[in-house]
CSV table of C-alpha atoms in Angstrom, one decimal:
chain,number,residue,atom,x,y,z
F,155,MET,CA,49.8,54.2,50.9
F,156,SER,CA,50.6,58.0,51.1
F,157,SER,CA,49.4,60.1,54.0
F,158,SER,CA,46.8,61.8,51.7
F,159,GLY,CA,44.8,58.6,51.2
F,160,PHE,CA,45.7,58.2,47.6
F,161,ARG,CA,46.0,54.5,46.4
F,162,ASN,CA,47.3,53.5,43.0
F,163,ARG,CA,45.3,50.9,41.1
F,164,GLY,CA,47.5,48.4,39.3
F,165,GLY,CA,51.2,49.2,40.0
F,166,ASP,CA,53.6,52.1,40.4
F,167,SER,CA,51.8,54.4,38.1
F,168,PRO,CA,48.1,55.5,38.0
F,169,SER,CA,45.8,53.6,35.8
F,170,SER,CA,45.0,55.0,32.4
F,171,ARG,CA,42.0,55.0,30.1
F,172,GLU,CA,42.2,54.3,26.5
F,173,ASP,CA,42.1,58.1,25.8
F,174,GLY,CA,45.2,58.5,27.9
F,175,SER,CA,43.6,60.3,30.8
F,176,ALA,CA,44.9,59.3,34.2
F,177,ILE,CA,42.6,57.5,36.7
F,178,ALA,CA,42.9,57.6,40.5
F,179,SER,CA,40.9,56.3,43.4
F,180,PHE,CA,40.8,57.6,47.0
F,181,GLU,CA,40.7,55.5,50.1
F,182,GLY,CA,38.1,56.6,52.6
F,183,SER,CA,35.9,58.2,50.0
F,184,PRO,CA,32.2,57.7,50.4
F,185,HIS,CA,32.1,56.7,46.7
F,186,GLN,CA,35.0,54.3,46.7
F,187,PRO,CA,36.3,53.3,44.2
F,188,SER,CA,36.1,56.7,42.6
F,189,THR,CA,37.3,57.5,39.1
F,190,ILE,CA,38.2,61.1,38.2
F,191,ASN,CA,39.8,62.8,35.2
F,192,LEU,CA,43.1,64.1,36.6
F,193,ASP,CA,43.8,66.1,33.4
F,194,GLY,CA,40.7,68.2,34.1
F,195,LEU,CA,41.5,68.5,37.8
F,196,PHE,CA,44.9,69.9,37.2
F,197,ASP,CA,43.6,72.2,34.5
F,198,GLN,CA,41.3,73.7,37.1
F,199,TYR,CA,44.1,74.6,39.4
F,200,ARG,CA,46.5,75.5,36.6
F,201,CYS,CA,48.8,72.6,37.1
F,202,LYS,CA,50.2,70.8,34.0
F,203,LEU,CA,50.0,67.0,34.3
F,204,PRO,CA,53.5,65.5,33.5
F,205,SER,CA,53.7,62.7,30.9
F,206,SER,CA,55.1,60.3,33.5
F,207,PRO,CA,53.9,61.5,36.9
F,208,ASN,CA,55.6,60.6,40.1
F,209,PRO,CA,52.9,58.8,42.2
F,210,ARG,CA,54.1,60.4,45.4
F,211,LYS,CA,54.1,63.9,44.0
F,212,LEU,CA,50.8,63.3,42.3
F,213,ALA,CA,49.3,62.1,45.6
F,214,MET,CA,50.3,65.3,47.3
F,215,ARG,CA,48.7,67.4,44.6
F,216,VAL,CA,45.3,65.7,44.3
F,217,PRO,CA,42.7,66.6,46.9
F,218,ARG,CA,40.2,64.3,48.4
F,219,PRO,CA,36.7,64.6,46.9
F,220,ASP,CA,35.4,66.0,50.2
F,221,GLN,CA,38.1,68.6,50.3
F,222,GLN,CA,38.6,71.8,48.4
F,223,MET,CA,42.1,72.8,47.1
F,224,GLU,CA,43.0,76.5,47.4
F,225,PRO,CA,44.7,77.9,44.3
F,226,SER,CA,48.4,78.8,45.0
F,227,SER,CA,47.7,82.5,44.0
F,228,ALA,CA,45.4,82.8,47.0
F,229,LYS,CA,47.7,81.3,49.5
F,230,HIS,CA,48.8,83.3,52.5
F,231,LYS,CA,46.8,86.3,51.4
F,232,ARG,CA,44.1,86.3,54.0
F,233,LYS,CA,42.7,84.0,56.6
F,234,PRO,CA,39.2,82.5,56.3
F,235,THR,CA,36.5,84.7,57.7
F,236,ALA,CA,33.1,84.1,59.3
F,237,ALA,CA,30.0,84.1,57.2
F,238,GLY,CA,29.0,87.6,56.2
F,239,GLN,CA,32.3,89.1,57.2
F,240,SER,CA,34.2,91.2,54.7
F,241,THR,CA,37.4,89.9,53.3
F,242,SER,CA,38.7,93.3,52.2
F,243,PRO,CA,42.0,94.5,53.8
F,244,VAL,CA,41.4,96.6,56.9
F,245,LYS,CA,42.9,100.1,56.7
F,246,LYS,CA,44.6,101.4,59.8
F,247,ALA,CA,42.8,104.3,61.4
F,248,LYS,CA,44.9,107.5,61.7
F,249,ARG,CA,46.4,107.8,65.2
F,250,VAL,CA,45.0,110.6,67.3
F,251,SER,CA,47.2,112.0,70.0
F,252,SER,CA,45.9,111.0,73.4
F,253,ASN,CA,48.0,113.6,75.2
F,254,TYR,CA,46.0,116.7,74.2
F,255,ALA,CA,44.8,118.7,77.1
F,256,PRO,CA,42.0,121.3,76.7
F,257,PRO,CA,42.6,124.8,78.0
F,258,THR,CA,40.4,124.1,81.0
F,259,LYS,CA,43.0,121.7,82.4
F,260,TYR,CA,45.3,124.5,83.4
F,261,ALA,CA,42.8,127.3,83.6
F,262,HIS,CA,43.6,127.6,87.3
F,263,LEU,CA,47.1,128.7,86.5
F,264,VAL,CA,47.9,132.4,86.3
F,265,ASN,CA,50.2,132.8,83.2
F,266,LYS,CA,52.7,135.5,84.2
F,267,LEU,CA,54.8,135.2,81.0
F,268,THR,CA,54.8,138.2,78.6
F,269,ASP,CA,56.6,138.8,75.3
F,270,SER,CA,60.0,140.4,75.4
F,271,LEU,CA,59.9,142.5,72.2
F,272,ALA,CA,61.1,145.9,70.9
F,273,PRO,CA,61.4,147.5,67.5
F,274,ASN,CA,64.3,146.8,65.1
F,275,LEU,CA,65.9,143.9,67.0
F,276,ILE,CA,68.5,141.7,65.5
F,277,CYS,CA,66.6,138.5,66.1
F,278,VAL,CA,63.3,137.4,67.7
F,279,PHE,CA,63.1,133.8,69.0
F,280,ILE,CA,59.7,132.1,68.5
F,281,GLY,CA,59.0,129.3,71.0
F,282,LEU,CA,56.1,126.9,71.2
F,283,ASN,CA,54.3,127.8,74.4
F,284,PRO,CA,55.1,128.4,78.0
F,285,GLY,CA,55.6,125.3,80.2
F,286,LEU,CA,54.0,125.2,83.7
F,287,ARG,CA,57.1,126.4,85.5
F,288,THR,CA,57.6,129.2,82.9
F,289,ALA,CA,54.0,130.3,83.3
F,290,THR,CA,54.0,130.4,87.1
F,291,THR,CA,57.4,132.2,87.4
F,292,GLY,CA,56.9,134.5,84.4
F,293,HIS,CA,60.3,133.8,82.9
F,294,ALA,CA,60.9,132.1,79.5
F,295,TYR,CA,62.5,128.7,79.2
F,296,ASN,CA,62.6,128.5,83.0
F,297,HIS,CA,63.0,124.7,83.4
F,298,PRO,CA,66.3,123.1,84.5
F,299,SER,CA,66.2,120.6,81.6
F,300,ASN,CA,65.6,123.2,78.9
F,301,LEU,CA,68.7,124.0,76.9
F,302,PHE,CA,67.6,127.4,75.5
F,303,TRP,CA,69.9,129.6,77.6
F,304,LYS,CA,72.9,127.3,77.2
F,305,LEU,CA,72.5,127.0,73.4
F,306,LEU,CA,72.0,130.8,73.2
F,307,HIS,CA,75.4,131.2,74.9
F,308,LYS,CA,77.3,128.4,73.2
F,309,SER,CA,76.1,129.6,69.8
F,310,LYS,CA,77.4,133.2,70.6
F,311,CYS,CA,73.9,134.6,70.3
F,312,THR,CA,74.7,136.0,73.8
F,313,PRO,CA,78.3,136.6,74.9
F,314,ARG,CA,77.7,135.1,78.3
F,315,LEU,CA,75.3,132.6,79.9
F,316,CYS,CA,72.1,134.3,80.8
F,317,ARG,CA,69.5,133.3,83.3
F,318,ALA,CA,65.8,132.9,82.7
F,319,GLU,CA,65.1,135.8,85.0
F,320,GLU,CA,66.9,138.1,82.5
F,321,ASP,CA,64.5,137.3,79.7
F,322,GLY,CA,62.8,140.7,79.9
F,323,ASP,CA,66.2,142.5,79.5
F,324,MET,CA,67.2,140.7,76.3
F,325,PRO,CA,66.1,143.5,73.9
F,326,LYS,CA,68.2,146.2,75.5
F,327,LEU,CA,71.1,143.9,76.5
F,328,TYR,CA,71.6,142.0,73.2
F,329,ASN,CA,69.0,143.2,70.7
F,330,LEU,CA,67.1,139.9,71.0
F,331,GLY,CA,63.4,139.2,71.5
F,332,LEU,CA,61.2,136.4,72.8
F,333,THR,CA,57.7,135.3,72.0
F,334,ASN,CA,55.6,132.1,71.4
F,335,ILE,CA,53.2,130.8,68.8
F,336,VAL,CA,50.7,129.7,71.5
F,337,GLY,CA,50.1,131.6,74.6
F,338,ARG,CA,48.4,129.1,76.9
F,339,PRO,CA,50.6,127.0,79.2
F,340,THR,CA,50.8,123.2,79.1
F,341,LYS,CA,53.0,120.5,80.7
F,342,ASP,CA,54.6,119.9,77.3
F,343,GLY,CA,54.0,120.5,73.6
F,344,SER,CA,52.1,117.3,73.0
F,345,GLU,CA,49.1,118.8,75.0
F,346,LEU,CA,48.6,121.3,72.2
F,347,SER,CA,46.5,120.7,69.1
F,348,LYS,CA,47.7,121.5,65.6
F,349,ALA,CA,44.7,123.6,65.1
F,350,GLU,CA,45.5,126.0,67.9
F,351,MET,CA,49.2,126.1,66.7
F,352,ASP,CA,48.0,127.0,63.2
F,353,ALA,CA,45.7,129.7,64.6
F,354,GLY,CA,48.7,131.4,66.3
F,355,VAL,CA,50.5,132.0,63.0
F,356,ALA,CA,48.6,135.1,62.1
F,357,ASP,CA,49.5,136.7,65.4
F,358,LEU,CA,53.1,135.9,64.9
F,359,GLU,CA,53.1,137.6,61.4
F,360,ALA,CA,51.4,140.7,62.9
F,361,LYS,CA,54.0,140.9,65.8
F,362,VAL,CA,56.9,140.6,63.4
F,363,ALA,CA,55.4,143.1,61.0
F,364,LEU,CA,55.0,145.6,63.9
F,365,GLN,CA,58.4,145.2,65.5
F,366,ARG,CA,60.4,144.6,62.2
F,367,PRO,CA,63.4,142.6,63.5
F,368,GLU,CA,66.1,141.6,61.0
F,369,ALA,CA,65.4,137.9,61.6
F,370,VAL,CA,63.2,135.5,63.4
F,371,ALA,CA,64.4,132.1,64.8
F,372,ILE,CA,61.9,129.3,65.0
F,373,VAL,CA,62.7,127.2,68.1
F,374,GLY,CA,61.5,123.8,67.1
F,375,LYS,CA,60.4,121.9,64.0
F,376,SER,CA,56.7,121.7,64.9
F,377,ILE,CA,56.4,125.5,64.9
F,378,TRP,CA,57.8,125.7,61.4
F,379,GLU,CA,55.4,122.9,60.3
F,380,SER,CA,52.5,125.0,61.5
F,381,ILE,CA,53.7,128.1,59.7
F,382,TRP,CA,54.2,126.1,56.5
F,383,ARG,CA,50.7,124.5,56.8
F,384,VAL,CA,49.1,127.9,57.0
F,385,ARG,CA,51.2,129.5,54.3
F,386,HIS,CA,51.0,126.6,51.8
F,387,GLY,CA,47.8,124.9,52.7
F,388,THR,CA,49.5,121.5,53.1
F,389,ASN,CA,51.9,119.6,55.3
F,390,ILE,CA,55.6,120.1,54.7
F,391,LYS,CA,57.2,117.1,53.0
F,392,LYS,CA,60.3,115.4,54.3
F,393,ASP,CA,62.4,116.6,51.4
F,394,GLN,CA,61.1,120.2,51.8
F,395,PHE,CA,62.1,120.5,55.5
F,396,LYS,CA,65.5,121.8,56.5
F,397,TYR,CA,67.1,123.4,59.5
F,398,GLY,CA,68.9,126.7,59.1
F,399,TRP,CA,68.1,129.7,56.9
F,400,GLN,CA,65.0,129.3,54.8
F,401,ASP,CA,64.4,130.7,51.3
F,402,ASP,CA,63.9,134.4,50.9
F,403,THR,CA,60.3,133.8,49.9
F,404,GLU,CA,59.6,132.5,53.4
F,405,ARG,CA,60.3,135.8,55.2
F,406,MET,CA,58.0,136.6,58.1
F,407,GLY,CA,55.9,139.8,58.7
F,408,VAL,CA,56.0,141.0,55.1
F,409,VAL,CA,54.2,144.4,54.6
F,410,LYS,CA,53.2,144.9,51.0
F,411,THR,CA,50.9,147.9,51.3
F,412,GLY,CA,50.7,151.2,53.2
F,413,GLU,CA,53.2,154.1,53.5
F,414,SER,CA,56.1,151.9,54.6
F,415,PRO,CA,56.3,148.5,52.9
F,416,TRP,CA,58.7,146.1,54.4
F,417,PRO,CA,60.3,142.9,52.9
F,418,GLY,CA,59.9,141.0,56.2
F,419,ALA,CA,62.4,139.3,58.5
F,420,ARG,CA,64.7,136.5,57.5
F,421,LEU,CA,63.6,133.2,58.8
F,422,PHE,CA,65.9,130.6,60.6
F,423,VAL,CA,64.6,127.2,61.8
F,424,ALA,CA,66.5,126.0,64.9
F,425,THR,CA,66.0,122.8,66.9
F,426,THR,CA,63.8,122.6,69.9
F,427,THR,CA,65.6,123.2,73.2
F,428,SER,CA,63.2,121.1,75.3
F,429,GLY,CA,64.9,118.6,77.5
F,430,LEU,CA,62.0,116.2,76.7
F,431,ALA,CA,62.9,116.0,73.0
F,432,ALA,CA,65.5,113.2,72.4
F,433,GLY,CA,65.5,113.3,68.6
F,434,MET,CA,69.0,114.9,68.3
F,435,ARG,CA,72.2,114.7,70.2
F,436,PRO,CA,73.5,117.9,72.0
F,437,HIS,CA,76.4,118.4,69.6
F,438,GLU,CA,74.0,118.2,66.6
F,439,LYS,CA,71.8,120.9,68.1
F,440,GLU,CA,74.8,123.0,68.8
F,441,GLN,CA,76.0,122.8,65.2
F,442,ILE,CA,72.7,124.1,63.9
F,443,TRP,CA,72.5,126.9,66.5
F,444,LYS,CA,76.1,127.9,65.7
F,445,GLU,CA,75.1,129.0,62.2
F,446,LEU,CA,72.5,131.4,63.7
F,447,GLY,CA,74.9,132.5,66.5
F,448,ASP,CA,77.7,133.4,64.1
F,449,TRP,CA,75.3,135.6,62.2
F,450,VAL,CA,73.8,137.3,65.3
F,451,ALA,CA,77.3,138.0,66.8
F,452,LYS,CA,78.4,139.5,63.5
F,453,ARG,CA,75.3,141.8,63.2
F,454,ARG,CA,75.7,142.9,66.8
F,455,ALA,CA,79.3,143.8,66.2
F,456,GLU,CA,78.4,145.7,63.1
F,457,ARG,CA,75.7,147.6,64.9
F,458,ASN,CA,78.0,148.5,67.7
F,459,ASP,CA,80.5,149.8,65.2
F,460,GLU,CA,77.8,151.9,63.5
F,461,GLU,CA,76.7,153.4,66.9
F,462,ALA,CA,80.3,154.1,67.8
F,463,ALA,CA,81.1,155.8,64.6
F,464,PRO,CA,81.0,159.6,64.7
F,465,SER,CA,78.1,161.1,62.9
F,466,SER,CA,78.8,163.2,59.9
């Protein structure tokens, strides 16, 4: 006897009626012996009854009368649920950042950081927001783990390694400027919301339109994502994002009206310099920054030559 309780009646093959339909009985059934039409049973579960069925395989296929066979198409799709519970697939809720910190968290800090800007600079660097150490000391990128000043030097944006305390002198020393998309300080960028980052884009455009630098460098992917969202009304797609120089249509601070229209500053997207960001290796960051640094060094040399040339 097979483990399923099936018992043949009359030999190695199931009994047959005169019309050719197979007959089987089940041991342990409350209606023993029971006679069922196997042709109809297999039609119900879309199984074709072979002309000479193997008794063992047949026994595995046929359910007991007090059991219900699950069609193969429904196998492994979902587990049985309690009465009244929906069997629809559950959609995952969008993950909300748990690191966000409201402005009140650091309201006790006095933010001493100010922009380092001047008209007609070669390049203005746009950071995310001041960290706690930067805010309290009043000097940009003033954390030992931040790579900003090192990358600025290695890329040739500055001819020597500068200190954070020299941030206010960047415009007159090397024709470079510094500002941020968000003014309030936080421990790290994850404590900011996308909404307040997007709200800072208009101020950036106004600053650039006022100072009119040749180029702006976005220091971090998330800053460029905010600018893109505000400009295009949607998130930037993976195949649309790229580091380096952006299309000419993405210039910043464009002035279309008034007495002195301006085409805007060229836009370069650089990597973040935060020591907390581990998405890229140092040499990969240096390679991206080098493209910007080569251009900045070239423009500084050209400007120096122009200033040194005798006026006609």
